[in-house]
């Protein structure tokens, strides 16, 4: 008989929260935790080597070392703009969560509403979000508001769809358990619908927060005088490609951080959906 | 308390699934009367509409034709005086065993309105019930941490916790091993003797039916009709000894012959 695969072993809650630490033995979970770091490090090392070996012009592709230097040189500007982007992203994302949750529940719990709203939503979602930025500029001028709205518009859809799906796919048997007790519609929604939709909801948050970043940065590149998107556009206008890459790096880092935050929340809140097994998250 | 002679009454009731042209008739023209506090068992071939009959009585599915009357009232929507254990354990995976058992108390009156205030008392009751089916120590486990048989026991507790006047059990012991099953027959019988709910038990096991029930109904293959009604007069409480008596074995034999296969 084969031993069960190591990833199927549910980790005790304590161990899960630990950060990678130096352990004398290289255990399987440790390998799993350090692999992403190794891959990332190799990627940057390879990049550096390619730039050096082939004498790649800094103007085409700066070396990672140069990017890091630029990051430190422009530290104050990058921090200020990164905070601005983080702010617009999170405000837009918070709005998206509120509206997505509300519409998702409405649509998922009431089939007639589902039939009415869903096609319209799919249509709206098909519009490229960049296309609405100029309109937002006309309405709200240049600055923070268009970025927030773009972040919101781009990220609320997956939340809504996931919540609606979670509610609409409740097993009839579970509904029957509640119905046989004489539960009312709202009770069924509270006791079964919402808990059941939570894994779908949290799964969508990870995706939505990354989309929100894309939204606010796109808006900043077109219609703002602040934010990482603006910083990158301004830098490229000055042909400071290294700074553009530094901006990209910061965006990627913020995206990963947010993704991890929500992935962590998801594991915590909906552990039952994976039966205590972390593999799928 | 005065017991009703006709607590559950089906009069020429039929039930169908699906729409007009693709209709599947699951129950056809069934009539039966169940006394209050009576324990009946329903046996019949697979797919003959036994689960459907429980849905009919609980009001989960409306009758196509005929009447379903429970406690003097025509059933048109789910009745809240019933406790149900379903064929597959339908425990909610995000609740521990204990919280699953408490679920009915959060919904059914008069418990729901005093749930917060008297939670401690209800938790004690739920623990007691879990203990009586042999689940002591597993109260805080999630359903997916329990074996199939344990899930089935927890779901039996959930059906009983709010002391329903009518108990609908759909093959509750079907997934259990023979020893556990016989243990739980005794548990169920003593719970029934104590509280005296009206019970409809669906089962494939004729010994189980003869051990537990006052009356056994046999259904034909789909669409289900009642083809025979047998009274079981063995004295209560019945024990495993009862099942080895020649009269008991004869009864089971008799039943077996009535089931078409
Ligand atoms: N939701 C449904 N939609 C359509 N047809 C159904 C549905 N549920 C049951 N049926 C049909 O109704 C008939 C009776 O089903 P039911 O579940 O009542 O049988 P049963 O006697 O409980 O069977 P088993 O002993 O296998 O549990 C079956 O032929 C089945 O195909
Ligand atoms: Mg069945």
XYZ file of C-alpha atoms and ligand atoms in Angstrom:
574
model
C 0.000 0.000 0.000
C 1.241 3.483 -0.816
C 1.577 5.920 2.067
C -0.861 8.823 1.798
C 0.565 11.876 0.053
C 2.075 14.264 2.574
C -0.009 17.252 1.539
C -3.189 15.389 2.549
C -2.136 15.486 6.175
C -4.169 18.175 7.940
C -1.779 20.491 9.705
C -2.490 21.459 13.284
C -3.764 25.046 13.415
C -0.664 26.301 15.205
C 1.767 25.034 12.634
C -0.152 26.618 9.790
C 0.470 30.160 10.934
C 4.183 29.738 11.371
C 6.505 31.512 9.022
C 9.305 29.529 7.431
C 11.994 28.983 10.007
C 15.357 27.294 10.048
C 14.870 23.683 10.890
C 17.673 21.170 11.204
C 15.729 18.611 9.187
C 14.263 19.412 5.785
C 10.691 18.239 6.292
C 8.119 18.058 3.523
C 6.064 21.036 4.754
C 9.236 23.103 4.943
C 10.114 22.236 1.363
C 6.604 23.224 0.354
C 6.988 26.577 2.064
C 10.425 27.492 0.748
C 9.945 26.366 -2.861
C 8.157 29.613 -3.895
C 11.038 31.638 -2.428
C 13.624 29.524 -4.212
C 11.789 29.818 -7.513
C 11.490 33.595 -7.147
C 15.142 33.988 -6.200
C 16.295 31.842 -9.141
C 14.114 33.903 -11.454
C 15.819 37.147 -10.437
C 19.283 35.612 -10.483
C 18.678 34.261 -13.982
C 17.432 37.678 -15.049
C 20.582 39.338 -13.697
C 22.807 36.796 -15.418
C 21.027 37.200 -18.766
C 21.415 40.988 -18.559
C 25.115 40.736 -17.759
C 26.011 37.989 -20.219
C 24.157 39.478 -23.205
C 24.954 43.107 -22.321
C 21.290 44.015 -22.376
C 20.795 47.750 -22.529
C 19.387 49.188 -19.309
C 16.976 51.106 -21.494
C 15.464 47.806 -22.731
C 15.631 45.665 -19.608
C 17.292 46.909 -16.423
C 19.058 44.461 -14.130
C 17.261 43.473 -10.924
C 20.155 45.000 -8.969
C 19.594 48.327 -10.702
C 15.882 48.110 -9.983
C 16.569 47.595 -6.310
C 18.938 50.563 -6.298
C 16.306 52.696 -7.993
C 13.789 51.481 -5.422
C 15.969 52.849 -2.638
C 16.795 56.069 -4.463
C 13.146 56.916 -5.059
C 12.043 55.515 -1.748
C 9.905 58.488 -0.597
C 8.103 58.941 -3.925
C 7.455 55.226 -4.294
C 6.115 54.905 -0.770
C 3.750 57.856 -1.148
C 2.436 56.621 -4.475
C 2.181 53.024 -3.313
C 0.097 54.115 -0.340
C -2.143 56.102 -2.667
C -2.638 53.036 -4.879
C -3.225 50.827 -1.869
C -5.806 53.313 -0.635
C -7.772 53.570 -3.893
C -7.564 49.814 -4.371
C -8.837 48.988 -0.914
C -11.658 51.532 -1.010
C -12.762 50.261 -4.406
C -12.420 46.703 -3.216
C -14.422 47.360 -0.043
C -17.218 48.834 -2.152
C -16.999 45.798 -4.422
C -17.322 43.451 -1.458
C -20.379 45.283 -0.136
C -22.140 45.550 -3.482
C -21.035 42.130 -4.724
C -22.200 40.445 -1.556
C -25.531 42.234 -1.620
C -26.259 41.653 -5.314
C -24.942 38.111 -5.124
C -27.306 37.263 -2.301
C -30.206 38.933 -4.064
C -29.488 37.169 -7.322
C -28.655 33.813 -5.743
C -31.608 33.660 -3.377
C -34.244 34.748 -5.866
C -34.318 32.956 -9.207
C -36.524 35.611 -10.931
C -34.000 38.320 -10.032
C -31.269 35.982 -11.261
C -32.977 35.686 -14.635
C -33.484 39.434 -14.892
C -30.143 40.781 -13.703
C -27.675 38.149 -14.768
C -27.585 38.792 -18.542
C -27.246 42.535 -17.909
C -24.348 41.911 -15.535
C -22.587 39.626 -17.980
C -22.989 42.310 -20.657
C -21.584 45.022 -18.397
C -18.701 42.806 -17.413
C -17.804 42.268 -21.065
C -17.020 45.989 -21.478
C -13.249 46.563 -21.244
C -12.793 48.543 -18.038
C -10.150 50.836 -19.550
C -12.873 52.135 -21.844
C -14.850 53.603 -18.968
C -11.954 55.557 -17.477
C -12.295 58.530 -19.875
C -15.994 58.692 -19.015
C -15.152 58.692 -15.324
C -12.705 61.514 -15.928
C -15.465 63.582 -17.523
C -17.700 62.899 -14.540
C -15.257 63.118 -11.667
C -12.165 64.795 -13.024
C -8.608 63.526 -12.686
C -7.497 61.885 -9.439
C -8.595 59.483 -6.760
C -12.241 58.941 -7.646
C -11.833 57.379 -11.113
C -9.241 54.982 -9.685
C -11.563 53.904 -6.885
C -14.469 53.423 -9.240
C -12.408 51.458 -11.752
C -11.110 49.204 -8.980
C -14.672 48.707 -7.804
C -16.156 47.998 -11.234
C -13.493 45.487 -12.167
C -13.583 43.548 -8.905
C -17.225 43.353 -7.863
C -18.311 41.025 -10.630
C -16.415 37.886 -9.555
C -17.632 38.430 -5.996
C -21.230 38.712 -7.070
C -21.061 35.706 -9.367
C -19.429 33.529 -6.722
C -21.846 34.440 -3.963
C -24.798 33.894 -6.291
C -23.412 30.536 -7.369
C -22.867 29.457 -3.772
C -26.448 30.249 -2.917
C -27.996 28.863 -6.071
C -26.251 25.502 -5.786
C -27.400 24.518 -2.287
C -28.145 20.807 -2.250
C -31.921 20.264 -2.187
C -31.408 17.794 0.674
C -29.927 20.506 2.894
C -32.801 22.786 2.076
C -35.205 19.969 2.921
C -33.654 19.533 6.364
C -34.548 23.108 7.173
C -37.883 23.061 5.390
C -38.993 19.982 7.286
C -38.510 21.977 10.482
C -40.839 24.650 9.166
C -38.027 27.154 8.556
C -38.860 30.335 6.679
C -36.983 31.514 3.617
C -34.746 33.914 5.515
C -33.957 31.228 8.063
C -32.893 28.848 5.303
C -30.764 31.651 3.885
C -29.141 32.335 7.248
C -28.586 28.783 8.418
C -27.665 27.105 5.146
C -27.393 29.585 2.286
C -24.881 32.007 3.732
C -22.541 29.488 5.429
C -22.623 27.416 2.260
C -21.788 30.451 0.095
C -18.838 31.494 2.283
C -16.184 29.311 0.591
C -17.285 30.710 -2.759
C -17.188 34.235 -1.359
C -13.709 33.934 0.121
C -12.364 32.221 -2.962
C -13.574 35.200 -4.982
C -11.924 37.737 -2.634
C -8.426 36.552 -3.517
C -9.126 36.996 -7.196
C -11.075 40.217 -6.759
C -8.390 42.006 -4.761
C -5.808 41.372 -7.473
C -8.282 42.610 -10.062
C -8.884 45.724 -7.958
C -5.151 46.472 -8.163
C -5.258 46.169 -11.911
C -8.253 48.498 -11.991
C -6.767 51.262 -9.902
C -3.393 51.131 -11.661
C -4.977 51.230 -15.097
C -7.019 54.266 -14.034
C -3.940 55.929 -12.563
C -1.975 55.542 -15.766
C -4.756 57.237 -17.720
C -6.323 59.696 -15.338
C -4.394 60.564 -12.238
C -1.564 62.635 -10.862
C -0.860 60.229 -8.049
C -0.360 56.492 -7.490
C 2.018 53.828 -8.727
C 0.351 53.806 -12.143
C 1.001 57.524 -12.502
C 4.562 57.111 -11.233
C 5.253 54.508 -13.898
C 3.793 56.617 -16.695
C 5.709 59.682 -15.521
C 8.935 57.653 -15.260
C 8.560 56.223 -18.749
C 7.988 59.737 -20.092
C 11.397 60.595 -18.607
C 12.794 57.352 -20.075
C 13.588 56.148 -16.553
C 12.828 52.510 -17.371
C 14.471 51.302 -14.190
C 11.946 53.243 -12.136
C 9.102 51.813 -14.248
C 10.313 48.353 -13.328
C 10.643 49.365 -9.688
C 6.983 50.421 -9.822
C 6.028 47.074 -11.358
C 7.880 45.270 -8.609
C 6.036 47.208 -5.916
C 2.698 46.479 -7.590
C 3.513 42.792 -7.712
C 4.520 42.782 -4.049
C 1.343 44.534 -2.957
C -0.740 42.144 -5.077
C 0.922 39.093 -3.544
C 0.546 40.493 -0.021
C -3.180 41.138 -0.472
C -3.709 37.739 -2.102
C -1.986 36.049 0.825
C -4.049 37.976 3.360
C -7.284 36.789 1.811
C -6.002 33.291 1.172
C -5.206 33.118 4.873
C -8.631 34.403 5.880
C -10.190 31.886 3.516
C -8.320 28.956 5.054
C -9.335 30.104 8.493
C -13.017 30.693 7.831
C -13.894 27.910 5.435
C -11.711 25.071 6.668
C -14.733 22.782 6.542
C -15.078 23.120 2.782
C -11.716 21.434 2.271
C -12.425 19.014 5.122
C -9.436 20.339 7.011
C -7.263 19.578 4.025
C -5.200 22.489 2.767
C -4.258 21.086 -0.577
C -6.927 22.839 -2.596
C -6.483 26.317 -1.217
C -53.554 12.980 27.196
C -56.116 11.691 24.781
C -54.546 9.940 21.809
C -55.988 10.516 18.384
C -57.248 7.437 16.570
C -56.368 8.990 13.258
C -53.282 11.141 13.662
C -51.894 10.702 10.166
C -54.302 9.897 7.384
C -53.583 9.438 3.700
C -56.691 9.207 1.518
C -56.105 8.049 -2.054
C -52.912 10.061 -2.107
C -50.661 10.114 -5.157
C -47.354 11.866 -5.707
C -45.497 12.576 -8.927
C -42.169 14.178 -9.820
C -41.416 16.249 -12.882
C -43.618 18.261 -15.188
C -46.714 17.342 -17.186
C -45.466 15.128 -20.020
C -42.405 13.760 -18.242
C -44.209 12.998 -15.026
C -42.974 10.097 -12.916
C -45.632 8.670 -10.644
C -43.876 7.664 -7.428
C -46.887 6.931 -5.221
C -50.252 5.847 -6.546
C -53.503 5.935 -4.630
C -52.251 5.166 -1.140
C -54.610 5.167 1.815
C -53.566 4.532 5.394
C -54.432 5.671 8.863
C -51.905 5.900 11.687
C -52.871 6.246 15.350
C -51.146 8.812 17.521
C -48.158 7.170 19.161
C -48.170 4.254 16.738
C -44.902 2.955 15.344
C -45.263 1.894 11.746
C -42.682 0.516 9.391
C -42.825 0.802 5.631
C -40.986 -1.771 3.562
C -40.833 -2.327 -0.159
C -38.499 -2.736 -3.112
C -35.996 0.001 -3.931
C -37.439 2.941 -5.811
C -41.027 2.145 -4.893
C -41.659 5.554 -3.358
C -40.921 5.087 0.347
C -38.881 8.253 0.697
C -41.550 9.990 -1.338
C -44.206 8.933 1.149
C -42.221 10.606 3.922
C -41.986 13.760 1.840
C -45.736 13.615 1.413
C -46.421 13.307 5.144
C -43.883 15.981 6.102
C -45.296 18.354 3.521
C -41.984 18.652 1.683
C -43.686 17.558 -1.524
C -47.348 18.205 -2.319
C -49.778 15.436 -3.214
C -50.762 15.176 -6.835
C -54.195 13.777 -5.952
C -55.916 12.798 -2.745
C -55.514 14.064 0.773
C -52.831 14.050 3.456
C -54.057 14.946 6.937
C -51.813 15.233 9.980
C -53.214 16.108 13.397
C -56.568 17.080 11.913
C -55.100 19.511 9.405
C -54.604 19.077 5.708
C -50.908 19.156 4.830
C -50.126 21.758 2.189
C -46.717 22.996 3.323
C -44.002 21.593 5.619
C -45.355 20.777 9.074
C -43.126 21.838 11.918
C -44.197 19.102 14.352
C -42.096 16.484 12.652
C -38.538 15.340 13.075
C -36.870 13.799 10.060
C -33.800 11.696 9.518
C -32.929 11.399 5.875
C -31.559 8.461 3.963
C -28.165 10.082 3.456
C -26.872 11.955 6.430
C -27.594 15.592 5.744
C -25.535 17.121 8.527
C -24.251 20.611 7.785
C -20.468 20.342 7.267
C -19.699 23.707 8.875
C -21.309 22.737 12.170
C -19.950 20.384 14.792
C -22.022 17.339 15.711
C -23.376 19.178 18.735
C -24.323 22.264 16.732
C -25.976 20.104 14.126
C -28.118 18.485 16.793
C -29.015 21.924 18.155
C -30.192 23.158 14.763
C -33.908 22.319 15.190
C -33.983 24.201 18.489
C -32.839 27.319 16.648
C -35.813 27.076 14.328
C -38.759 25.297 15.911
C -40.938 27.091 18.472
C -41.163 27.295 21.450
C -37.405 26.639 21.593
C -36.246 29.176 19.015
C -37.416 32.264 20.865
C -35.727 31.196 24.098
C -32.660 29.715 22.433
C -30.143 32.303 23.557
C -31.454 32.469 27.088
C -31.639 28.711 27.685
C -28.761 27.609 25.491
C -26.915 25.936 28.372
C -29.885 23.734 29.112
C -30.335 22.834 25.435
C -26.670 21.991 25.053
C -26.996 19.622 27.995
C -29.991 17.987 26.381
C -28.153 17.588 23.081
C -25.127 16.093 24.840
C -27.400 13.658 26.666
C -28.998 12.579 23.423
C -25.630 12.146 21.699
C -24.487 10.090 24.668
C -27.555 7.853 24.415
C -26.653 6.915 20.830
C -23.023 6.292 21.768
C -21.488 9.542 20.533
C -20.140 10.805 23.841
C -16.798 12.491 23.183
C -17.599 13.266 19.569
C -19.736 16.350 20.222
C -17.178 18.781 18.843
C -16.212 16.786 15.790
C -17.309 17.937 12.373
C -19.479 15.598 10.269
C -16.599 14.833 7.922
C -14.570 13.665 10.885
C -17.229 11.067 11.746
C -17.790 7.680 10.156
C -20.943 7.128 8.101
C -22.604 5.295 10.956
C -21.725 8.024 13.435
C -23.136 10.658 11.114
C -26.331 8.664 10.901
C -26.601 8.543 14.699
C -26.040 12.282 14.975
C -28.719 12.839 12.406
C -31.077 10.666 14.472
C -30.376 12.935 17.441
C -31.143 15.957 15.327
C -34.487 14.430 14.412
C -35.353 13.858 18.074
C -33.999 16.895 19.902
C -37.128 19.042 19.626
C -39.354 16.183 20.815
C -41.420 16.090 17.649
C -44.878 14.519 17.773
C -44.163 12.696 14.559
C -40.878 11.114 13.627
C -40.061 10.283 10.013
C -37.063 7.998 9.622
C -35.728 7.126 6.188
C -33.518 4.039 6.479
C -31.694 5.551 9.441
C -29.697 2.396 10.135
C -29.151 1.333 6.536
C -25.459 2.229 6.548
C -24.613 0.645 9.889
C -23.050 -2.685 10.706
C -25.347 -5.348 12.115
C -24.199 -4.993 15.744
C -24.514 -1.220 15.902
C -27.832 -1.481 14.168
C -29.210 -3.858 16.771
C -27.920 -1.571 19.536
C -29.679 1.364 17.991
C -32.947 -0.580 17.650
C -32.967 -0.786 21.431
C -32.037 2.892 21.745
C -34.805 3.940 19.397
C -37.336 1.676 21.081
C -36.627 3.065 24.524
C -36.762 6.643 23.227
C -40.085 5.805 21.636
C -41.485 4.184 24.781
C -40.430 7.217 26.776
C -41.776 9.970 24.508
C -44.324 8.085 22.451
C -44.083 9.994 19.176
C -45.826 8.665 16.107
C -43.117 7.037 13.994
C -42.940 6.178 10.325
C -39.833 4.117 9.722
C -38.733 3.281 6.209
C -36.459 0.271 6.093
C -35.154 -2.527 3.928
C -34.604 -4.748 6.891
C -37.571 -6.956 7.743
C -36.152 -7.958 11.121
C -35.773 -4.298 11.970
C -39.377 -3.653 10.956
C -40.655 -6.576 13.019
C -38.542 -5.623 16.031
C -39.583 -1.990 16.138
C -42.998 -1.571 14.587
C -46.590 -2.020 15.735
C -47.738 -2.207 12.155
C -45.831 -3.044 8.988
C -46.947 -1.832 5.585
C -45.590 -3.442 2.450
C -45.463 -1.417 -0.746
C -45.545 -2.633 -4.338
C -42.842 -1.671 -6.877
C -43.165 1.803 -8.404
C -45.639 3.421 -8.477
C -45.970 2.499 -4.842
C -49.236 1.128 -3.523
C -49.803 -0.504 -0.179
C -50.179 -4.254 -0.789
C -50.364 -5.508 2.773
C -50.701 -4.414 6.375
C -49.430 -6.612 9.183
C -49.855 -6.071 12.909
C -46.941 -7.045 15.127
C -48.109 -8.002 18.594
C -44.932 -9.008 20.417
C -44.738 -7.550 23.912
C -42.669 -4.424 24.607
C -39.942 -3.756 25.276
C -38.672 -6.190 22.703
C -35.162 -7.527 23.002
C -32.788 -9.406 20.763
C -34.216 -12.581 22.348
C -37.547 -11.691 20.779
C -35.965 -11.877 17.350
C -34.919 -15.493 17.872
C -38.432 -16.658 18.829
C -40.138 -18.906 16.265
C -43.157 -16.554 16.001
C -40.801 -13.703 15.117
C -39.045 -15.717 12.461
C -42.372 -16.818 11.046
C -43.498 -13.198 10.873
C -40.395 -12.147 8.974
C -40.862 -15.047 6.593
C -44.430 -14.067 5.975
C -43.391 -10.523 5.161
C -40.655 -11.632 2.811
C -43.169 -13.507 0.725
C -45.293 -10.420 0.239
C -42.488 -8.332 -1.237
C -42.389 -8.646 -4.986
C -38.953 -9.006 -6.472
N -36.511 14.501 -7.082
C -36.957 13.564 -7.924
N -37.215 13.879 -9.219
C -37.676 12.955 -10.072
N -37.933 11.691 -9.753
C -37.712 11.298 -8.495
C -37.206 12.220 -7.509
N -37.084 11.551 -6.342
C -37.480 10.294 -6.589
N -37.855 10.124 -7.864
C -38.412 8.899 -8.466
O -39.502 8.483 -7.690
C -39.443 7.104 -7.442
C -39.543 6.820 -5.961
O -38.409 7.381 -5.330
P -38.163 7.225 -3.778
O -36.936 7.969 -3.468
O -39.391 7.609 -3.051
O -37.919 5.653 -3.666
P -37.553 4.791 -2.370
O -38.640 3.788 -2.194
O -37.236 5.672 -1.234
O -36.253 4.047 -2.871
P -35.005 3.540 -1.996
O -35.488 2.355 -1.213
O -34.002 3.134 -3.011
O -34.593 4.680 -1.164
C -38.170 6.567 -8.056
O -38.498 5.855 -9.204
C -37.365 7.796 -8.411
O -36.781 7.619 -9.662
Mg -35.523 6.176 -0.246
